[in-house]
PDB file of C-alpha atoms in Angstrom:
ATOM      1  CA  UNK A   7      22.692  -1.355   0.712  1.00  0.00           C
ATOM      2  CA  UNK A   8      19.980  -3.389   1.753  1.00  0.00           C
ATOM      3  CA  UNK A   9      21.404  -6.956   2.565  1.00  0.00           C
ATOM      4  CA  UNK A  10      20.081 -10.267   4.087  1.00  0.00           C
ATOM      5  CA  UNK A  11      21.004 -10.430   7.465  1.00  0.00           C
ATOM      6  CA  UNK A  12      18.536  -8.277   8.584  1.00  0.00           C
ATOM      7  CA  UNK A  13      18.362  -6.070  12.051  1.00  0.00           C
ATOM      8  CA  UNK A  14      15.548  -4.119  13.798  1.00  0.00           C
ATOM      9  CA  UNK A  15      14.263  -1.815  12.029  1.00  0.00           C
ATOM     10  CA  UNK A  16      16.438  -2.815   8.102  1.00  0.00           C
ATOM     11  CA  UNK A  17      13.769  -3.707   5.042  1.00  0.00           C
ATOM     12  CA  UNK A  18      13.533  -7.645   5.325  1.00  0.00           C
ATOM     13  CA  UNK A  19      10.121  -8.439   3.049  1.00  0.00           C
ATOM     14  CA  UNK A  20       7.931  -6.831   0.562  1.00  0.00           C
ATOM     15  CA  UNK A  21       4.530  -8.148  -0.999  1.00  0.00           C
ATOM     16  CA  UNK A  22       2.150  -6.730  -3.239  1.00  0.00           C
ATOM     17  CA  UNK A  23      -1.288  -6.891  -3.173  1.00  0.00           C
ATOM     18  CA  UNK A  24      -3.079  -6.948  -6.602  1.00  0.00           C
ATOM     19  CA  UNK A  25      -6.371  -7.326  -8.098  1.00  0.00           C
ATOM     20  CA  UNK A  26      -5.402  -9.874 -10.579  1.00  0.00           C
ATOM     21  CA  UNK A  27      -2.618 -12.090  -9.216  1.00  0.00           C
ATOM     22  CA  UNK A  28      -2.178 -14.348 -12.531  1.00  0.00           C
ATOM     23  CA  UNK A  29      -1.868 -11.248 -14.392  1.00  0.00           C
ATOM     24  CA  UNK A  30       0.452  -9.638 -12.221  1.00  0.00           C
ATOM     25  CA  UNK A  31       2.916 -12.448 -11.878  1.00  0.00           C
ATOM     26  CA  UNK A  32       3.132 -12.626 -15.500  1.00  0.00           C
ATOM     27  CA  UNK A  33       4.019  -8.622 -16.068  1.00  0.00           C
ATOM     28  CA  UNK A  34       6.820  -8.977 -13.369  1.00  0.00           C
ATOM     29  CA  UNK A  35       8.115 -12.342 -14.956  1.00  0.00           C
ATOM     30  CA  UNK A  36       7.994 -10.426 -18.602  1.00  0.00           C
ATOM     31  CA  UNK A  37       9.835  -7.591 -16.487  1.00  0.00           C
ATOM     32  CA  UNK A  38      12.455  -8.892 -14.095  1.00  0.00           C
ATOM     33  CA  UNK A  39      12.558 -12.530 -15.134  1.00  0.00           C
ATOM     34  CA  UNK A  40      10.796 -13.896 -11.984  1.00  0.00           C
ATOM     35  CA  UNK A  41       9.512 -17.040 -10.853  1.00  0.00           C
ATOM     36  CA  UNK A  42       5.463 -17.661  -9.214  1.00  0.00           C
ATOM     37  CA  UNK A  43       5.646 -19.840  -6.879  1.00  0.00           C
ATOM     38  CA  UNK A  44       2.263 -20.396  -5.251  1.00  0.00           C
ATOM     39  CA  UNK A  45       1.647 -20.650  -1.337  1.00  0.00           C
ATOM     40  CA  UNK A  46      -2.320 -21.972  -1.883  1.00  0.00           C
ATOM     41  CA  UNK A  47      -2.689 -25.891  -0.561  1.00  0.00           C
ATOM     42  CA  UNK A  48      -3.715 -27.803  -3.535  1.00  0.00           C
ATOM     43  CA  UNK A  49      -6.546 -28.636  -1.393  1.00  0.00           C
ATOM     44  CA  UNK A  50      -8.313 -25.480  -1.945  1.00  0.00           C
ATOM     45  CA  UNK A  51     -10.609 -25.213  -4.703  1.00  0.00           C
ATOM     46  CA  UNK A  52      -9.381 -24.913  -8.242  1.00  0.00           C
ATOM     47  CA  UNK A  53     -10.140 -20.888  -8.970  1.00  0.00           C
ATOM     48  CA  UNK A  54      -9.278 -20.239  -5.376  1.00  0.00           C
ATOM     49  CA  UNK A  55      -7.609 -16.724  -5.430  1.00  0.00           C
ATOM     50  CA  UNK A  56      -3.421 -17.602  -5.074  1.00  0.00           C
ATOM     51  CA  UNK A  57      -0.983 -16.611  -2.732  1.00  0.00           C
ATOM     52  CA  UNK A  58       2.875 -16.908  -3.431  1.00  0.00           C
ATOM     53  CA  UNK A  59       6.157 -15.854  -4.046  1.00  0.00           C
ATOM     54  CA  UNK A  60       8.198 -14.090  -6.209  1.00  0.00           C
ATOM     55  CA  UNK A  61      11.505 -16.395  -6.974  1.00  0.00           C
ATOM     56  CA  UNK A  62      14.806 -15.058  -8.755  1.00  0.00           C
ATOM     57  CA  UNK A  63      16.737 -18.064  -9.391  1.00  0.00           C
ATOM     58  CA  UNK A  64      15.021 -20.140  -7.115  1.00  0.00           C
ATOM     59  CA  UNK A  65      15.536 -17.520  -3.924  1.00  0.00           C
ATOM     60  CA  UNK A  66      12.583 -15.550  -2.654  1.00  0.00           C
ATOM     61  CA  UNK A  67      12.430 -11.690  -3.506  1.00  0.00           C
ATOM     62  CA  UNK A  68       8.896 -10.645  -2.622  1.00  0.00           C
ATOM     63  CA  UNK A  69       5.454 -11.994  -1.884  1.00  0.00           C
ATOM     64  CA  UNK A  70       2.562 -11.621  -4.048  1.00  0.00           C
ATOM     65  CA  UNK A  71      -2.021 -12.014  -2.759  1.00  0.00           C
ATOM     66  CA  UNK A  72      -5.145 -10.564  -3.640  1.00  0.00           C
ATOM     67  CA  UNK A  73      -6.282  -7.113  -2.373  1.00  0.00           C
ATOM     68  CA  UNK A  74      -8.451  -7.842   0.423  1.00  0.00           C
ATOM     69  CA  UNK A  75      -9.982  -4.424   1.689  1.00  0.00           C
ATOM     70  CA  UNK A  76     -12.599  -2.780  -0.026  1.00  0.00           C
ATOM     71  CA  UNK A  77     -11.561   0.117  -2.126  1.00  0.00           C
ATOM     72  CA  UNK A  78      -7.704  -0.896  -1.750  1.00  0.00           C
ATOM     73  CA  UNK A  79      -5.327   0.059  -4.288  1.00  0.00           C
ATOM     74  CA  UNK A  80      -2.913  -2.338  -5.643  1.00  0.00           C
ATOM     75  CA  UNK A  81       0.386  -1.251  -3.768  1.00  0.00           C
ATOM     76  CA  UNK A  82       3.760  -2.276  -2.613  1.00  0.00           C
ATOM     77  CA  UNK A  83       3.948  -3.004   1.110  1.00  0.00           C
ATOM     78  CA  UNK A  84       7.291  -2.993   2.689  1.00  0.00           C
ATOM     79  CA  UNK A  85       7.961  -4.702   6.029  1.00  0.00           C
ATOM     80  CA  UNK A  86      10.251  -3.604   8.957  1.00  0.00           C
ATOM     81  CA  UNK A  87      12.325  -6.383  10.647  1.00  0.00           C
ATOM     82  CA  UNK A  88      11.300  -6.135  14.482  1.00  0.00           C
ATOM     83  CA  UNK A  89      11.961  -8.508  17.588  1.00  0.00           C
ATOM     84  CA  UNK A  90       8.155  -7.751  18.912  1.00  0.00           C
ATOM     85  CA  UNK A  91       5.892  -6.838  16.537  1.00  0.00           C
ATOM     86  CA  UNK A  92       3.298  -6.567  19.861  1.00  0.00           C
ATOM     87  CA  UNK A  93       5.666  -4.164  21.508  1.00  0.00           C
ATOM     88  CA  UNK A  94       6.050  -2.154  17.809  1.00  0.00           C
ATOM     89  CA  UNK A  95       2.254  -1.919  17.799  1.00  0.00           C
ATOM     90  CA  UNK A  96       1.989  -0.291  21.095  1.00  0.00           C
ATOM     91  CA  UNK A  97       4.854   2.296  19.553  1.00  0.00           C
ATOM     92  CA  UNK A  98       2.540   3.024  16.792  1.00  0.00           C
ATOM     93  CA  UNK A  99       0.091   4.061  18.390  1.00  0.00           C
ATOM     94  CA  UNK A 100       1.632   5.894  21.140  1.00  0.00           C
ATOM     95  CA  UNK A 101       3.508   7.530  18.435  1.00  0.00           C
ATOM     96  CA  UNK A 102       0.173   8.214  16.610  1.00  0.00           C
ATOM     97  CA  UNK A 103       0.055   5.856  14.002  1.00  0.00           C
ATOM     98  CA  UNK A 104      -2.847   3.581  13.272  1.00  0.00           C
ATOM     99  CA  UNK A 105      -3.030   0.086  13.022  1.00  0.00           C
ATOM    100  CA  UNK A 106      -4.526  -1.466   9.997  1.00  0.00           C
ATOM    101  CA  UNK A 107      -3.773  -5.166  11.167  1.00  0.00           C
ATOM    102  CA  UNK A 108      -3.050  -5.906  14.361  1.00  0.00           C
ATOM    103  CA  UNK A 109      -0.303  -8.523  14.773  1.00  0.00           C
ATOM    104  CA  UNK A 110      -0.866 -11.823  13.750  1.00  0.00           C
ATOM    105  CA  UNK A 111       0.766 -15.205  13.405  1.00  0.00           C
ATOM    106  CA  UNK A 112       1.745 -16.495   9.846  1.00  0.00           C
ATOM    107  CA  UNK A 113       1.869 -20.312  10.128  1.00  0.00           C
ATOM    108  CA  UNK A 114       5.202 -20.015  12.299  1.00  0.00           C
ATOM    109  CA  UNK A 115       7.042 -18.640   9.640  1.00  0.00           C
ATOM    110  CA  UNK A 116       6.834 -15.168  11.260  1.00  0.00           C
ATOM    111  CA  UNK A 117       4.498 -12.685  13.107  1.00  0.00           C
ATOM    112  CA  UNK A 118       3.551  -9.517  11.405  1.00  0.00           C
ATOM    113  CA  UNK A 119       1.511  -6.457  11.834  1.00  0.00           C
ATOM    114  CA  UNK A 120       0.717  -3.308   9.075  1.00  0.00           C
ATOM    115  CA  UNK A 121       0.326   0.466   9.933  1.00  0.00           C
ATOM    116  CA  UNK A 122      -0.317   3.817   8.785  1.00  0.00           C
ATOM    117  CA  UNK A 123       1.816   6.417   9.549  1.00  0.00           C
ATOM    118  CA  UNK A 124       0.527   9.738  11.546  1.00  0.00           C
ATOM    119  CA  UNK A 125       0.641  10.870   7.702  1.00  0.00           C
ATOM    120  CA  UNK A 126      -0.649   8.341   6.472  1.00  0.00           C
ATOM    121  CA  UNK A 127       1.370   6.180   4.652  1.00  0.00           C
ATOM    122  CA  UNK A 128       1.516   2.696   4.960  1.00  0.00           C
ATOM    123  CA  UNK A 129       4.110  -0.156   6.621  1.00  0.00           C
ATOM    124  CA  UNK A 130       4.519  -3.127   8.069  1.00  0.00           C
ATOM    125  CA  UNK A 131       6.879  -4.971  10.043  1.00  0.00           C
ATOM    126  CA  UNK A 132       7.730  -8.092  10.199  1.00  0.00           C
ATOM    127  CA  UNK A 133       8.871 -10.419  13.426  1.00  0.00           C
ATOM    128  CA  UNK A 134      11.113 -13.644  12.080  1.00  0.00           C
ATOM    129  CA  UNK A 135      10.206 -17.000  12.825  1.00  0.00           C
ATOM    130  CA  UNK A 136      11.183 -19.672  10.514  1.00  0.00           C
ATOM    131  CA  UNK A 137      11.208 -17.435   7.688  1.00  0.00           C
ATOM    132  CA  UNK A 138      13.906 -14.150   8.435  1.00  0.00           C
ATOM    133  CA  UNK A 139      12.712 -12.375   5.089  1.00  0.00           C
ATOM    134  CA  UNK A 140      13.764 -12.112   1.333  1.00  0.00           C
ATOM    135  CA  UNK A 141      16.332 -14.734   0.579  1.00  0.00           C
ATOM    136  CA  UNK A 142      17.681 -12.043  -1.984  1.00  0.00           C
ATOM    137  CA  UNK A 143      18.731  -8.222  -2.175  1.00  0.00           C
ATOM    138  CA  UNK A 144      20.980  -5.693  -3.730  1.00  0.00           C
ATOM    139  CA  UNK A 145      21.165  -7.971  -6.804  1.00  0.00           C
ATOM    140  CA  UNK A 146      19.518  -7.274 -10.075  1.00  0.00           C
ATOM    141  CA  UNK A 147      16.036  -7.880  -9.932  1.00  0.00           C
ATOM    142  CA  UNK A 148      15.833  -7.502  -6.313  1.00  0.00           C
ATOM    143  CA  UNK A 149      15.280  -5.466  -3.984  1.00  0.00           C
ATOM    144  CA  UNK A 150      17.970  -2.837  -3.444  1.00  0.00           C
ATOM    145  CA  UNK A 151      16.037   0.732  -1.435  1.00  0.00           C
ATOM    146  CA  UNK A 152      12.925   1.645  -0.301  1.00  0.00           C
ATOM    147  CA  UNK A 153      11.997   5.375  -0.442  1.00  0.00           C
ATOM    148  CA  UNK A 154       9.043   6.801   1.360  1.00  0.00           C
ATOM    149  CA  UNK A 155       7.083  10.165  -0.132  1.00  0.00           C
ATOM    150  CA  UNK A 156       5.746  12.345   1.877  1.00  0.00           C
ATOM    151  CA  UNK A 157       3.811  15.615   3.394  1.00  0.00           C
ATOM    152  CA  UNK A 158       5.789  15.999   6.447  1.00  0.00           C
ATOM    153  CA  UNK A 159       9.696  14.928   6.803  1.00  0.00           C
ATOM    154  CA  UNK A 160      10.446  16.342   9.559  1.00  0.00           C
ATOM    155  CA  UNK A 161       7.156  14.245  11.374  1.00  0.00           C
ATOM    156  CA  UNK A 162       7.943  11.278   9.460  1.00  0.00           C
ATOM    157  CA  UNK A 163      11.560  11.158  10.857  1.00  0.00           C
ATOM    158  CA  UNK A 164      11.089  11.483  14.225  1.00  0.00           C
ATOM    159  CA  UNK A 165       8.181   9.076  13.889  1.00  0.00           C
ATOM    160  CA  UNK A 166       9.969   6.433  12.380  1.00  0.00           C
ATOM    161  CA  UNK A 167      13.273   7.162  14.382  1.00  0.00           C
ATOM    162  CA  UNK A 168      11.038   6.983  17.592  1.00  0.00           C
ATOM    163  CA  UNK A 169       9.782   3.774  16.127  1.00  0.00           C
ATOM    164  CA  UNK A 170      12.729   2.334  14.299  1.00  0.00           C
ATOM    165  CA  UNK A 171      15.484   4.351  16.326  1.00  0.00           C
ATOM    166  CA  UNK A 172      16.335   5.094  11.811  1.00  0.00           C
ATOM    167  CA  UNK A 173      19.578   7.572  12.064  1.00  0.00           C
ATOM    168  CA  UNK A 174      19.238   9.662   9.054  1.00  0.00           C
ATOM    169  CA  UNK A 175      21.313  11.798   6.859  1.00  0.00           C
ATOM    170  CA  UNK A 176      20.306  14.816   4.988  1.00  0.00           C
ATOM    171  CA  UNK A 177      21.234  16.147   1.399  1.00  0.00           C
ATOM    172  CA  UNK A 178      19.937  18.978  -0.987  1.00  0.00           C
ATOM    173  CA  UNK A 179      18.519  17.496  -3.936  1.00  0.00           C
ATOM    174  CA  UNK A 180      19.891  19.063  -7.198  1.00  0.00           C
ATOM    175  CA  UNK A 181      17.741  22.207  -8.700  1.00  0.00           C
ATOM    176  CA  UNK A 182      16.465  23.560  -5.203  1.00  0.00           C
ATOM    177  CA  UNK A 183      14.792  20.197  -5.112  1.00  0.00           C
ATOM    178  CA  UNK A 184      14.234  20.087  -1.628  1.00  0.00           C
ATOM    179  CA  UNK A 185      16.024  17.812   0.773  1.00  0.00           C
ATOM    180  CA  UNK A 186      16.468  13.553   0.974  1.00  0.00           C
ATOM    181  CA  UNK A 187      17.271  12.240   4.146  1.00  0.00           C
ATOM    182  CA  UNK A 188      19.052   8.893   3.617  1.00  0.00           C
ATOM    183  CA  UNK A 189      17.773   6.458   6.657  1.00  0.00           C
ATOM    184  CA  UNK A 190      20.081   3.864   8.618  1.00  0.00           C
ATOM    185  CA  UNK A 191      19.312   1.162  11.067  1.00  0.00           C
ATOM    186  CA  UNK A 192      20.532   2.362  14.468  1.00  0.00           C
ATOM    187  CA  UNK A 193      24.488   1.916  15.008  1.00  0.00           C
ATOM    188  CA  UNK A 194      25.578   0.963  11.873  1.00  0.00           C
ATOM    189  CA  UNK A 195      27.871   2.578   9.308  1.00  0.00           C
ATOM    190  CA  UNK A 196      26.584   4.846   6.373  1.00  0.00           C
ATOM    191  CA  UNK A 197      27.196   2.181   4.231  1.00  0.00           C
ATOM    192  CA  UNK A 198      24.066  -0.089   5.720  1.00  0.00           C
ATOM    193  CA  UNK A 199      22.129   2.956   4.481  1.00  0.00           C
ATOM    194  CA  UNK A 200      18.882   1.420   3.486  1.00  0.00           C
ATOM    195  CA  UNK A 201      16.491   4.155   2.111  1.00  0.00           C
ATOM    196  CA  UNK A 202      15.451   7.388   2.118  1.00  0.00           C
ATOM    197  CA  UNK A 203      12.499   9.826   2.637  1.00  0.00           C
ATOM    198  CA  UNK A 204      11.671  13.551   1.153  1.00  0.00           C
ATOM    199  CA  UNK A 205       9.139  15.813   1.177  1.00  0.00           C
ATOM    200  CA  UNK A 206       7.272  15.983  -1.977  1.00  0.00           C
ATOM    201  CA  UNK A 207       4.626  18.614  -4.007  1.00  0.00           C
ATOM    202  CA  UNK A 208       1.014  17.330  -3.749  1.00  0.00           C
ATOM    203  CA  UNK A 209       1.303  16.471  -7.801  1.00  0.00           C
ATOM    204  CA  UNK A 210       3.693  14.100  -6.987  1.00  0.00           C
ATOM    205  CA  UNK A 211       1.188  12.073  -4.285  1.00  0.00           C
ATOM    206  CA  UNK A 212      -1.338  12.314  -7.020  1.00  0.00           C
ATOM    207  CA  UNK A 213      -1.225   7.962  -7.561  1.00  0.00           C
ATOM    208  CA  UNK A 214      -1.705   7.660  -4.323  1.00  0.00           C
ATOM    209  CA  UNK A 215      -4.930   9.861  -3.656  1.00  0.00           C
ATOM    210  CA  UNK A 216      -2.528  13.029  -2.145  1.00  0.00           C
ATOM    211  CA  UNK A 217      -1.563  10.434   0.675  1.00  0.00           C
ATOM    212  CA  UNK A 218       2.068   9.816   1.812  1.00  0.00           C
ATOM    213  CA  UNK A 219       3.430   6.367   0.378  1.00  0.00           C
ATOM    214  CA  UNK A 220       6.450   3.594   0.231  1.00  0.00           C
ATOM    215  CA  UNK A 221       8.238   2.550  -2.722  1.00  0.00           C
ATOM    216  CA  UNK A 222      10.642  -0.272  -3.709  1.00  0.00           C
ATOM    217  CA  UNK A 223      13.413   0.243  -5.812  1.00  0.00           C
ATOM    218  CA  UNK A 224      14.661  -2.682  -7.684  1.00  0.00           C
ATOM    219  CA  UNK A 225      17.972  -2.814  -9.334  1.00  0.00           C
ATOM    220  CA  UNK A 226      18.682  -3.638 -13.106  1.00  0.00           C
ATOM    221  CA  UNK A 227      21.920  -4.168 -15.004  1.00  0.00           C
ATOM    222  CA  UNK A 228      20.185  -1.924 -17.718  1.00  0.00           C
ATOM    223  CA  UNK A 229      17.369   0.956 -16.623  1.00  0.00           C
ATOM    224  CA  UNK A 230      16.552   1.511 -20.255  1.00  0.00           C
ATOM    225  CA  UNK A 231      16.342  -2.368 -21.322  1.00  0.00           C
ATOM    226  CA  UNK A 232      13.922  -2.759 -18.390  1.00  0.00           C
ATOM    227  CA  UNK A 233      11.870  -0.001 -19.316  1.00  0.00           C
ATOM    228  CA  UNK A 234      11.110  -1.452 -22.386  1.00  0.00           C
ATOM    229  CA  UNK A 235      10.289  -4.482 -20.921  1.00  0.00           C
ATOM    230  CA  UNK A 236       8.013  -2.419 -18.669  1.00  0.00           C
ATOM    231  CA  UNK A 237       6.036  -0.626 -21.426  1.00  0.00           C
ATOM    232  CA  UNK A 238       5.926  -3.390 -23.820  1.00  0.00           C
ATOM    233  CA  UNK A 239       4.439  -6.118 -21.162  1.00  0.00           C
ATOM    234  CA  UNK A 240       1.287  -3.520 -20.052  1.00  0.00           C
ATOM    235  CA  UNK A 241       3.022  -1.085 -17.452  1.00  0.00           C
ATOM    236  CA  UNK A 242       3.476   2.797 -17.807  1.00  0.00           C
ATOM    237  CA  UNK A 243       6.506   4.917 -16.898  1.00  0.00           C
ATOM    238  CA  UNK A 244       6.293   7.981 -14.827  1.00  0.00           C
ATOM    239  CA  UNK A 245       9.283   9.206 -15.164  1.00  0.00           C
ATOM    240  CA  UNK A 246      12.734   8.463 -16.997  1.00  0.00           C
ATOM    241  CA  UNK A 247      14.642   6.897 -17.284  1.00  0.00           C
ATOM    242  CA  UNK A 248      17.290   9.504 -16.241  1.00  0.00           C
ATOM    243  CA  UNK A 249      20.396   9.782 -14.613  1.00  0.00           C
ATOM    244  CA  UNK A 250      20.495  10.731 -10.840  1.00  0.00           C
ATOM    245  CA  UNK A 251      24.354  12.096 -10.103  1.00  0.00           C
ATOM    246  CA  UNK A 252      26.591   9.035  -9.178  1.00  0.00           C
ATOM    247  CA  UNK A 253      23.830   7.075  -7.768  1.00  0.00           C
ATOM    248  CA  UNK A 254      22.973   5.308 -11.059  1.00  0.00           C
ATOM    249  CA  UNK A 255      20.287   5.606 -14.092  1.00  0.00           C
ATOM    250  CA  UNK A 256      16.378   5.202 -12.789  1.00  0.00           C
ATOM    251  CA  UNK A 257      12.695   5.042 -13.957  1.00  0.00           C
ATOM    252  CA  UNK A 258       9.411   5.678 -12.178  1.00  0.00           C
ATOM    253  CA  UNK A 259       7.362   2.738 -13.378  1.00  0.00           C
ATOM    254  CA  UNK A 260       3.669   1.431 -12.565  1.00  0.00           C
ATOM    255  CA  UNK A 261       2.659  -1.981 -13.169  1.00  0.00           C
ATOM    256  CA  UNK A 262      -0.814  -2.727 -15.222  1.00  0.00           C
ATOM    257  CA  UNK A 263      -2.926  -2.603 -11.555  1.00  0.00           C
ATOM    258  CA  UNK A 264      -1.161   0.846 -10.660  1.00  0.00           C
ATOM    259  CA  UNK A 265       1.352   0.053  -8.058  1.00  0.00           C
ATOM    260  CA  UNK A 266       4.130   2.067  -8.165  1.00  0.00           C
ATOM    261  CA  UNK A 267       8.110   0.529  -8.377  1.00  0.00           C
ATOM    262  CA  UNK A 268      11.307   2.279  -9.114  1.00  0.00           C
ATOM    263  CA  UNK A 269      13.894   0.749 -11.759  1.00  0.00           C
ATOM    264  CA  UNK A 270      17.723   1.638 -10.995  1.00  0.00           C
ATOM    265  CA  UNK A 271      20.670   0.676 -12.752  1.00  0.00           C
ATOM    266  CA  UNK A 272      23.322   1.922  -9.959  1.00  0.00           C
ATOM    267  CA  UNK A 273      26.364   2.974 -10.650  1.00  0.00           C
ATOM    268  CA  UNK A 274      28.363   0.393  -9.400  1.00  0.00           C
ATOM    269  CA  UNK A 275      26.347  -2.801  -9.378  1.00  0.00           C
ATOM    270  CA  UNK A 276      26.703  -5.252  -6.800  1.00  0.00           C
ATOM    271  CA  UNK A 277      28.575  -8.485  -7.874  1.00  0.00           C
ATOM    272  CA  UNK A 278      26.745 -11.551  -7.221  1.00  0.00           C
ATOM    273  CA  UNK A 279      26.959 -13.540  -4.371  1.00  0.00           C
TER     274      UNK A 279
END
């Protein structure tokens, strides 16, 4: 479970970077019933391109901003809670990752940095400052895993534990599947389990131009309900929905830019808080 008081190296924020924010906000308020809430000063001019937040009854559960490298793909980003996101960066790239932004200041709320794996997929992390992370998780229409495909999971593991200091736990996926390794922050109990990684076909990197990526998966009170919603408000489905063993019922969804979420209904939902 991915929860809100948030330790080095746990999920703490997510933000997606899209080509069309007024678009976007309305497909995930058609889809999960959230809030815009926008972070540009009203001094800025009127079609100046918006930055904001996602809200889910009135508590933050991602950030939202224009793509601003050439050539970028609209994409989840998923940040890393870290006490030094200076000391992180010099870990990256000892560890041979690269860094895409170096670490910055965000208007005291925080200090973050973004990487790329030695395999290339992308991360962030994220040091606290006013602002800890998502207000909200492990609730429906939240956040509730993060899953990373990719090329190489033996690399990716002892990059990210070397990083991250991530414990992990292995299981065969049904059908000679190949294997998932579940991911924990460092001393904690399996039940702080907060994502996983697996080693996955080239097809299946295919959205992603054959390079490794992160996913968020957000959880639902009904997979097939928000599927519908998905489809009907301009997204596509990849795969699913389907059941996945006594983890719950899930769908591979993209939103109308391309950026890639995962739907699941688990098994036993969380009650609220």
């Amino acid at each position: 479970m991915i929860t809100t008081d948030f330790v080095p190296g746990s999920p703490c924020w997510i933000d997606l970077g899209s080509p069309d924010v007024p678009a976007t906000t309305a497909f995930y308020g058609s889809v999960f019933g959230w809030q815009f809430q926008s972070y540009t000063p009203e001094t800025e001019a009127p079609d100046a391109v918006d930055f904001g937040f996602f809200k889910q009854d009135g508590k933050t559960v991602a950030g939202i901003g224009p793509l601003t490298e050439e050539g970028a793909r609209s994409a989840w980003m998923i940040y890393f809670c870290t006490p030094d996101a200076d000391a992180t960066t010099e870990a990256v790239e000892r560890s041979g990752g690269t860094v895409r932004v170096a670490p910055m200041d965000a208007d005291g709320e925080g200090r973050m940095a973004q990487y790329t794996d030695p395999q290339g997929g992308q991360f962030a992390v994220w040091q606290p400052g006013r602002t800890r992370g998502m207000e909200i998780t492990d609730q429906p229409c939240s956040l509730c895993w993060t899953e990373l495909y990719t090329t190489d999971s033996a690399a990716a593991k002892q990059f990210y534990g070397g990083l991250f200091g991530w414990e992990t736990q292995d299981m065969d996926l049904p059908g000679g599947g190949g294997t998932y390794s579940m991911i924990v922050p460092p001393g904690l109990p399996p039940e702080r389990m907060h994502g996983g990684l697996t080693q996955v076909p080239p097809d299946a990197l295919a959205p992603n131009g054959g390079k490794p990526y992160w996913h968020p998966v957000f959880a639902v009170e009904d997979c097939d309900a928000t599927v519908a919603k998905v489809t009907s408000s301009g997204g596509s489905v990849q795969m699913g929905p389907e059941d996945a063993g006594d983890v719950g019922r899930l769908a591979v969804c993209h939103d109308p830019s391309g950026a890639e979420f995962v739907v699941l209904a688990p098994a036993a939902m969380p009650a609220p808080a």
